[in-house]
N, CA, C and O atoms as a DFTB+ gen file, in Angstrom:
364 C
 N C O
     1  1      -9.782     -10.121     -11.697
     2  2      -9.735      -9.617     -10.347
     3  2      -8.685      -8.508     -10.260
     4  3      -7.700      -8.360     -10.984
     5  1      -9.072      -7.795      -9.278
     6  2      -8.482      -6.252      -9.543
     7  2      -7.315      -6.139      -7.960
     8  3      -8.224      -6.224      -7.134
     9  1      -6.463      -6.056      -7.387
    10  2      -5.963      -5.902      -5.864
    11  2      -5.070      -4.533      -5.738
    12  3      -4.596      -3.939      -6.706
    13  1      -4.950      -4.202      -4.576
    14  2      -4.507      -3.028      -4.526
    15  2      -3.531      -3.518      -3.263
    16  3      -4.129      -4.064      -2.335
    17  1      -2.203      -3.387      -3.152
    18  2      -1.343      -3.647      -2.148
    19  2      -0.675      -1.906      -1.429
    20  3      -0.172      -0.947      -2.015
    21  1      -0.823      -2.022      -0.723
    22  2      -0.121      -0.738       0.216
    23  2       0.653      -1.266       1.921
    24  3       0.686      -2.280       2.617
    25  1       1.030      -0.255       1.955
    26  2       1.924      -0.183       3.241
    27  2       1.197       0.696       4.355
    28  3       0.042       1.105       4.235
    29  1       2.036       0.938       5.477
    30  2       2.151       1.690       6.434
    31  2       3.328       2.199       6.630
    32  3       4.311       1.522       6.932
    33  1       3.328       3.653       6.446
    34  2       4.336       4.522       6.297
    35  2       5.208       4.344       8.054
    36  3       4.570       4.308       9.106
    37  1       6.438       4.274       7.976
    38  2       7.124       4.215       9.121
    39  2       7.629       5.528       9.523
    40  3       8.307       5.962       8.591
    41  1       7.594       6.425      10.589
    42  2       8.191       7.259      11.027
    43  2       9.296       7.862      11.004
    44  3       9.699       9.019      10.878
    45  1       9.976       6.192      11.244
    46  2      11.465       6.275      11.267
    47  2      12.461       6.420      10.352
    48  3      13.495       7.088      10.352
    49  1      11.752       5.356       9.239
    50  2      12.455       5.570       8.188
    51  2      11.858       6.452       6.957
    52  3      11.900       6.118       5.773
    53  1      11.391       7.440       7.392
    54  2      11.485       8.795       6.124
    55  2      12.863       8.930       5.166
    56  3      12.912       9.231       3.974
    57  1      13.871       8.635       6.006
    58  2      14.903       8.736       5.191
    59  2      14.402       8.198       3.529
    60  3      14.312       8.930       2.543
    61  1      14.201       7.132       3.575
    62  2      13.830       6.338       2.389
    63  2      13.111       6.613       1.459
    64  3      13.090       5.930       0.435
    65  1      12.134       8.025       1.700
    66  2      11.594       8.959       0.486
    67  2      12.859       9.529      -0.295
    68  3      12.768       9.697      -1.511
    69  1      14.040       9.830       0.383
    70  2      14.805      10.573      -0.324
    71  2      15.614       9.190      -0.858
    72  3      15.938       9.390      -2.029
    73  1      15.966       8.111      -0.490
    74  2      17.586       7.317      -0.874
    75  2      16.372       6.350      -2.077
    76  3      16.662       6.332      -3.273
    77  1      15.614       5.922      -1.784
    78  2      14.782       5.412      -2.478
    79  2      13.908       5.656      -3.063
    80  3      13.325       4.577      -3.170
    81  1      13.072       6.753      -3.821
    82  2      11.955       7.117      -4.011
    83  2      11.620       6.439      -5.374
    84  3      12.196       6.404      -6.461
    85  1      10.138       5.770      -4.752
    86  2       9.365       5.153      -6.091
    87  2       9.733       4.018      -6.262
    88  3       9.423       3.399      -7.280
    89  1      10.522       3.469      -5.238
    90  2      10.742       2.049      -5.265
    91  2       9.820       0.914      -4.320
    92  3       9.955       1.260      -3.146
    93  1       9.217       0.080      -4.381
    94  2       7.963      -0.524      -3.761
    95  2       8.762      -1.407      -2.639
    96  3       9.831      -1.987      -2.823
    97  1       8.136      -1.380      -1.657
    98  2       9.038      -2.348      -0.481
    99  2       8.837      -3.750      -1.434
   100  3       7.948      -4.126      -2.198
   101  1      10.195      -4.344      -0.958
   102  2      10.673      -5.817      -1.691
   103  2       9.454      -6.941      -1.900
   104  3       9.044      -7.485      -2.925
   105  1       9.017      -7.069      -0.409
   106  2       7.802      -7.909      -0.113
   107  2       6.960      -7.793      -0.959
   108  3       6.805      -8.654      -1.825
   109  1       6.281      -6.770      -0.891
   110  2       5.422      -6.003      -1.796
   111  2       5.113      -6.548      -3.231
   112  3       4.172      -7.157      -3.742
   113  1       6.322      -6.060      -3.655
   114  2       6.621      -6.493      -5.268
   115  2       6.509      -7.841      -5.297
   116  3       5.930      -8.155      -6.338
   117  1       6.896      -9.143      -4.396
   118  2       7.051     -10.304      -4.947
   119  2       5.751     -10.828      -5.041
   120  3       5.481     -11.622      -5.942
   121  1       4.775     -10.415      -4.073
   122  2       3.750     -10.990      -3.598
   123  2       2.703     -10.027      -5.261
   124  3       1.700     -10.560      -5.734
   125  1       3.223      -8.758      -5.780
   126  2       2.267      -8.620      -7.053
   127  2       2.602      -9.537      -8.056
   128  3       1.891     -10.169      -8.837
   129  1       4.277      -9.477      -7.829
   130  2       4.586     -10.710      -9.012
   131  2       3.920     -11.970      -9.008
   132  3       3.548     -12.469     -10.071
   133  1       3.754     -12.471      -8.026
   134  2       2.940     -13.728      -7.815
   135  2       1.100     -13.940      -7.869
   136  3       0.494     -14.971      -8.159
   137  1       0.543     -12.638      -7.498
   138  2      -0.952     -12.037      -7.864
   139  2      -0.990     -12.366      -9.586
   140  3      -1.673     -13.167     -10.225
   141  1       0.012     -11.416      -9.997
   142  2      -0.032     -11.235     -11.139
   143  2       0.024     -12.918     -12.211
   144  3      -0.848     -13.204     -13.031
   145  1       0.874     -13.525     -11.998
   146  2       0.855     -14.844     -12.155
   147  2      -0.124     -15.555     -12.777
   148  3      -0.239     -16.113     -13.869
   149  1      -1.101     -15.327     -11.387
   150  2      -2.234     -15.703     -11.550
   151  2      -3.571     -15.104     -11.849
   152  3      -4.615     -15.184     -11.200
   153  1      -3.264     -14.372     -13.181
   154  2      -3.864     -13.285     -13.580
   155  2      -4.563     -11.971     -12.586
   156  3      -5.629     -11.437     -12.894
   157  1      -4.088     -11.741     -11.867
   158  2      -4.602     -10.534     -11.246
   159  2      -3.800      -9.255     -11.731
   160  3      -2.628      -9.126     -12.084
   161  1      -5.039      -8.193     -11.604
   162  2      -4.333      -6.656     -12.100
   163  2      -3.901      -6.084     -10.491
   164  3      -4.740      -5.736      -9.661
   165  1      -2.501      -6.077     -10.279
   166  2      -2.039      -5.126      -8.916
   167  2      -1.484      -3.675      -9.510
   168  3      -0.849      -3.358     -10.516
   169  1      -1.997      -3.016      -8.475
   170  2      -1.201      -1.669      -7.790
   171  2      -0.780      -1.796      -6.205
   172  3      -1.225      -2.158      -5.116
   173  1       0.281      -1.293      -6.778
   174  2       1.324      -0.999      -5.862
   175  2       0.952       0.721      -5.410
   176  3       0.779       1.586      -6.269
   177  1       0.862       1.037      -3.654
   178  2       0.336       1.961      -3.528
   179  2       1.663       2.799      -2.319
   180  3       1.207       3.465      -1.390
   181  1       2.662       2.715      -2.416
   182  2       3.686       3.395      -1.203
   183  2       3.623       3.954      -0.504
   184  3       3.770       5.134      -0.820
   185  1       3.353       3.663       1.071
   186  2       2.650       5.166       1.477
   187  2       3.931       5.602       1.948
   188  3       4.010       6.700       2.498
   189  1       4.947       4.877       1.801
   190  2       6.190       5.629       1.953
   191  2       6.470       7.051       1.199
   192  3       7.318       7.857       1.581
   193  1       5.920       7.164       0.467
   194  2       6.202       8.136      -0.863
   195  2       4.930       8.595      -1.616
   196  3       4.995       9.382      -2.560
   197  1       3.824       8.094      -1.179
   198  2       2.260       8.539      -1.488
   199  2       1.676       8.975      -0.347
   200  3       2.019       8.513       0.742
   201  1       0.923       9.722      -0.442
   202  2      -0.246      10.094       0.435
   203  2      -1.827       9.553       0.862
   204  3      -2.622       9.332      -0.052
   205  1      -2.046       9.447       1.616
   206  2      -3.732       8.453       2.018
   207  2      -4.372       9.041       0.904
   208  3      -4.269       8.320      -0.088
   209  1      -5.033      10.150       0.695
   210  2      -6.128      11.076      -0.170
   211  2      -5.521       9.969      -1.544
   212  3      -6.293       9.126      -2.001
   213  1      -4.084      10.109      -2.094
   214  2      -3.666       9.525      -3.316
   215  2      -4.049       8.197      -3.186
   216  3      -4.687       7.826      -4.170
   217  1      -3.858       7.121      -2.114
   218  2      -4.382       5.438      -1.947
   219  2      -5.595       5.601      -2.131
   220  3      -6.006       4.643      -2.786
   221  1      -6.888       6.744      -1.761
   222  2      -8.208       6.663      -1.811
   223  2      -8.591       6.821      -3.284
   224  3      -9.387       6.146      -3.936
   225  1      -7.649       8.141      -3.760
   226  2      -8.378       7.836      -5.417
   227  2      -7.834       6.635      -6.560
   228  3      -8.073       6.588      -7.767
   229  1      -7.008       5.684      -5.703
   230  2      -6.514       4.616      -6.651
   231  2      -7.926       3.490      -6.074
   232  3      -8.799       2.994      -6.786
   233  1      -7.790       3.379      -4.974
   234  2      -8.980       2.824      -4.600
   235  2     -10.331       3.088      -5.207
   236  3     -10.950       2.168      -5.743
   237  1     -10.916       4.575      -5.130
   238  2     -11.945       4.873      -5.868
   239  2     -12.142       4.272      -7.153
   240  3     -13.081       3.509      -7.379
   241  1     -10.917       4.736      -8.356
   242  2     -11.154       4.826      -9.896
   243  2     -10.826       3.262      -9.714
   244  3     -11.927       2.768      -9.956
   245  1     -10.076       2.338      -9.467
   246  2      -9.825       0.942      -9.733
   247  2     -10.773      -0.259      -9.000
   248  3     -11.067      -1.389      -9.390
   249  1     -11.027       0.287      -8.093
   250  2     -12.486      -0.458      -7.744
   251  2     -11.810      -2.318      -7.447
   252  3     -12.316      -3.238      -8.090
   253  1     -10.793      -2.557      -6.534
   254  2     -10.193      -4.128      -6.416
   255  2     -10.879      -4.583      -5.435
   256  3     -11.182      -4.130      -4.331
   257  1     -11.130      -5.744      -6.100
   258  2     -12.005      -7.104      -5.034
   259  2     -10.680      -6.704      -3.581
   260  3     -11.020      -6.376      -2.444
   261  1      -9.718      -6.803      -3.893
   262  2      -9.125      -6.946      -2.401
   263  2      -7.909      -6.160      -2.624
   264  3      -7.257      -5.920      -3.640
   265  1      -7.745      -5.718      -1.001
   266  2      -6.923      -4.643      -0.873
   267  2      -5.909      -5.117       0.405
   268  3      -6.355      -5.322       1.533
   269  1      -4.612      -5.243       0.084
   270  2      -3.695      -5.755       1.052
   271  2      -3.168      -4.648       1.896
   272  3      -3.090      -3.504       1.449
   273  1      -2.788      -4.975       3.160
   274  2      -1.861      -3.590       3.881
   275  2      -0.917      -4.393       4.548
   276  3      -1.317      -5.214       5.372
   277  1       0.572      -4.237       4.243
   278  2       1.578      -4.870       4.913
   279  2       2.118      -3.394       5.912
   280  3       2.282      -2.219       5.582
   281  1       2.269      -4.061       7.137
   282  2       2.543      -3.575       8.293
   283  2       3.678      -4.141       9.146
   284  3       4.075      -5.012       8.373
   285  1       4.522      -4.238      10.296
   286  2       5.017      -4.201      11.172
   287  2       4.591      -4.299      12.427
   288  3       3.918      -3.284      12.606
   289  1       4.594      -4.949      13.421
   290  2       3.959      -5.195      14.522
   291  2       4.298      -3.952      15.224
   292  3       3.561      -3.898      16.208
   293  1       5.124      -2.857      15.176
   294  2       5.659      -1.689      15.368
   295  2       4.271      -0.582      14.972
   296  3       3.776       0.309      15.661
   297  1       4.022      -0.918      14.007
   298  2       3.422      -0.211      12.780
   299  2       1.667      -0.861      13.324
   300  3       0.647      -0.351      12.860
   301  1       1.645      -1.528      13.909
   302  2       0.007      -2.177      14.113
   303  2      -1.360      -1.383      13.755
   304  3      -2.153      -1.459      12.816
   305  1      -1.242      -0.222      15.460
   306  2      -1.759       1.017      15.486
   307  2      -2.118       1.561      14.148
   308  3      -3.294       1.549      13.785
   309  1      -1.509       1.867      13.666
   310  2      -1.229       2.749      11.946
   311  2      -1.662       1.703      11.349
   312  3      -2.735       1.887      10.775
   313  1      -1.353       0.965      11.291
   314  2      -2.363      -0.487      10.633
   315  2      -3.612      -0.211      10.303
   316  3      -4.030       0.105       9.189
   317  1      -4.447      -0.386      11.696
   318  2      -5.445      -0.829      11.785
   319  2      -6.385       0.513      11.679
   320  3      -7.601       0.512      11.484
   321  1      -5.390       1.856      11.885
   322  2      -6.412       3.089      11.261
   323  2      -6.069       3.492       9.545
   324  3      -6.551       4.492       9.013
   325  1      -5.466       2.848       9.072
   326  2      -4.973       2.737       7.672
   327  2      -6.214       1.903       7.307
   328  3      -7.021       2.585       6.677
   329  1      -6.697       0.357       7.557
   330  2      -7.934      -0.159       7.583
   331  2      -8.911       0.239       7.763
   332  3      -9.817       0.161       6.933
   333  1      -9.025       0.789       8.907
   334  2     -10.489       1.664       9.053
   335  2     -10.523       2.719       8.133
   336  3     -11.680       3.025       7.846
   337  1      -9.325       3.642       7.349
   338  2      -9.757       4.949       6.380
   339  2     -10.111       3.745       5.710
   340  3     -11.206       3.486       6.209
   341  1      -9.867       2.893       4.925
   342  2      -9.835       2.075       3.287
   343  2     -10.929       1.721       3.655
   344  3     -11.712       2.323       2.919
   345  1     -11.663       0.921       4.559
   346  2     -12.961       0.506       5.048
   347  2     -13.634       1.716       4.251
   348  3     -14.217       1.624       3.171
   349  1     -13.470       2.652       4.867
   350  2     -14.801       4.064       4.627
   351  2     -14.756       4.321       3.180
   352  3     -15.658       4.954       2.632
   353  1     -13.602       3.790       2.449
   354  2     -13.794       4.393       1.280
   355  2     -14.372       2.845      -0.002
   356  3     -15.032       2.988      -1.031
   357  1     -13.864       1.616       0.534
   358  2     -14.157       0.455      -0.221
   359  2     -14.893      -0.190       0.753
   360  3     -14.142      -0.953       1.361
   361  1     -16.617      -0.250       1.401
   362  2     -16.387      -1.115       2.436
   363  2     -17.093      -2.715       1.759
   364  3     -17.059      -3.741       2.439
């Protein structure tokens, strides 16, 4: 089984492309460590530091039974149109 984990980029904290770059939110990582465990192949997809077009061609070429999006109840909105692009491209 194949999964693809991503985020929702926050507004606020852009800072964090620059103090952090290429580092996967904490959550993120534990929950591949634990996928992984149990034999699953994860990517980690940042949209902190990646772009949608870049999540679509990891999506395209890797082709994962399931695709996670961790969000913020802040972040919902952006959520749920982050879902609807990935919908159009894996539905």
């Amino acid at each position: 089984m194949r999964a693809v984990l991503t985020n929702v980029p926050s507004p606020r904290l852009g800072w964090l492309r620059v103090v952090f770059p290429g580092y996967p939110p904490l959550g993120m990582a534990y929950l591949a460590a634990a996928l992984e465990r149990e034999g699953v192949e994860v990517s980690i997809v940042d949209l902190e530091n990646r772009s949608r077009a870049f999540l679509r061609r990891v999506i395209g070429r890797e082709k994962p039974e399931l695709i996670g999006v961790s969000a913020t109840i802040p972040m919902l909105r952006g959520a749920l149109q982050l879902a609807e692009d990935i919908a159009r491209v894996s539905p």
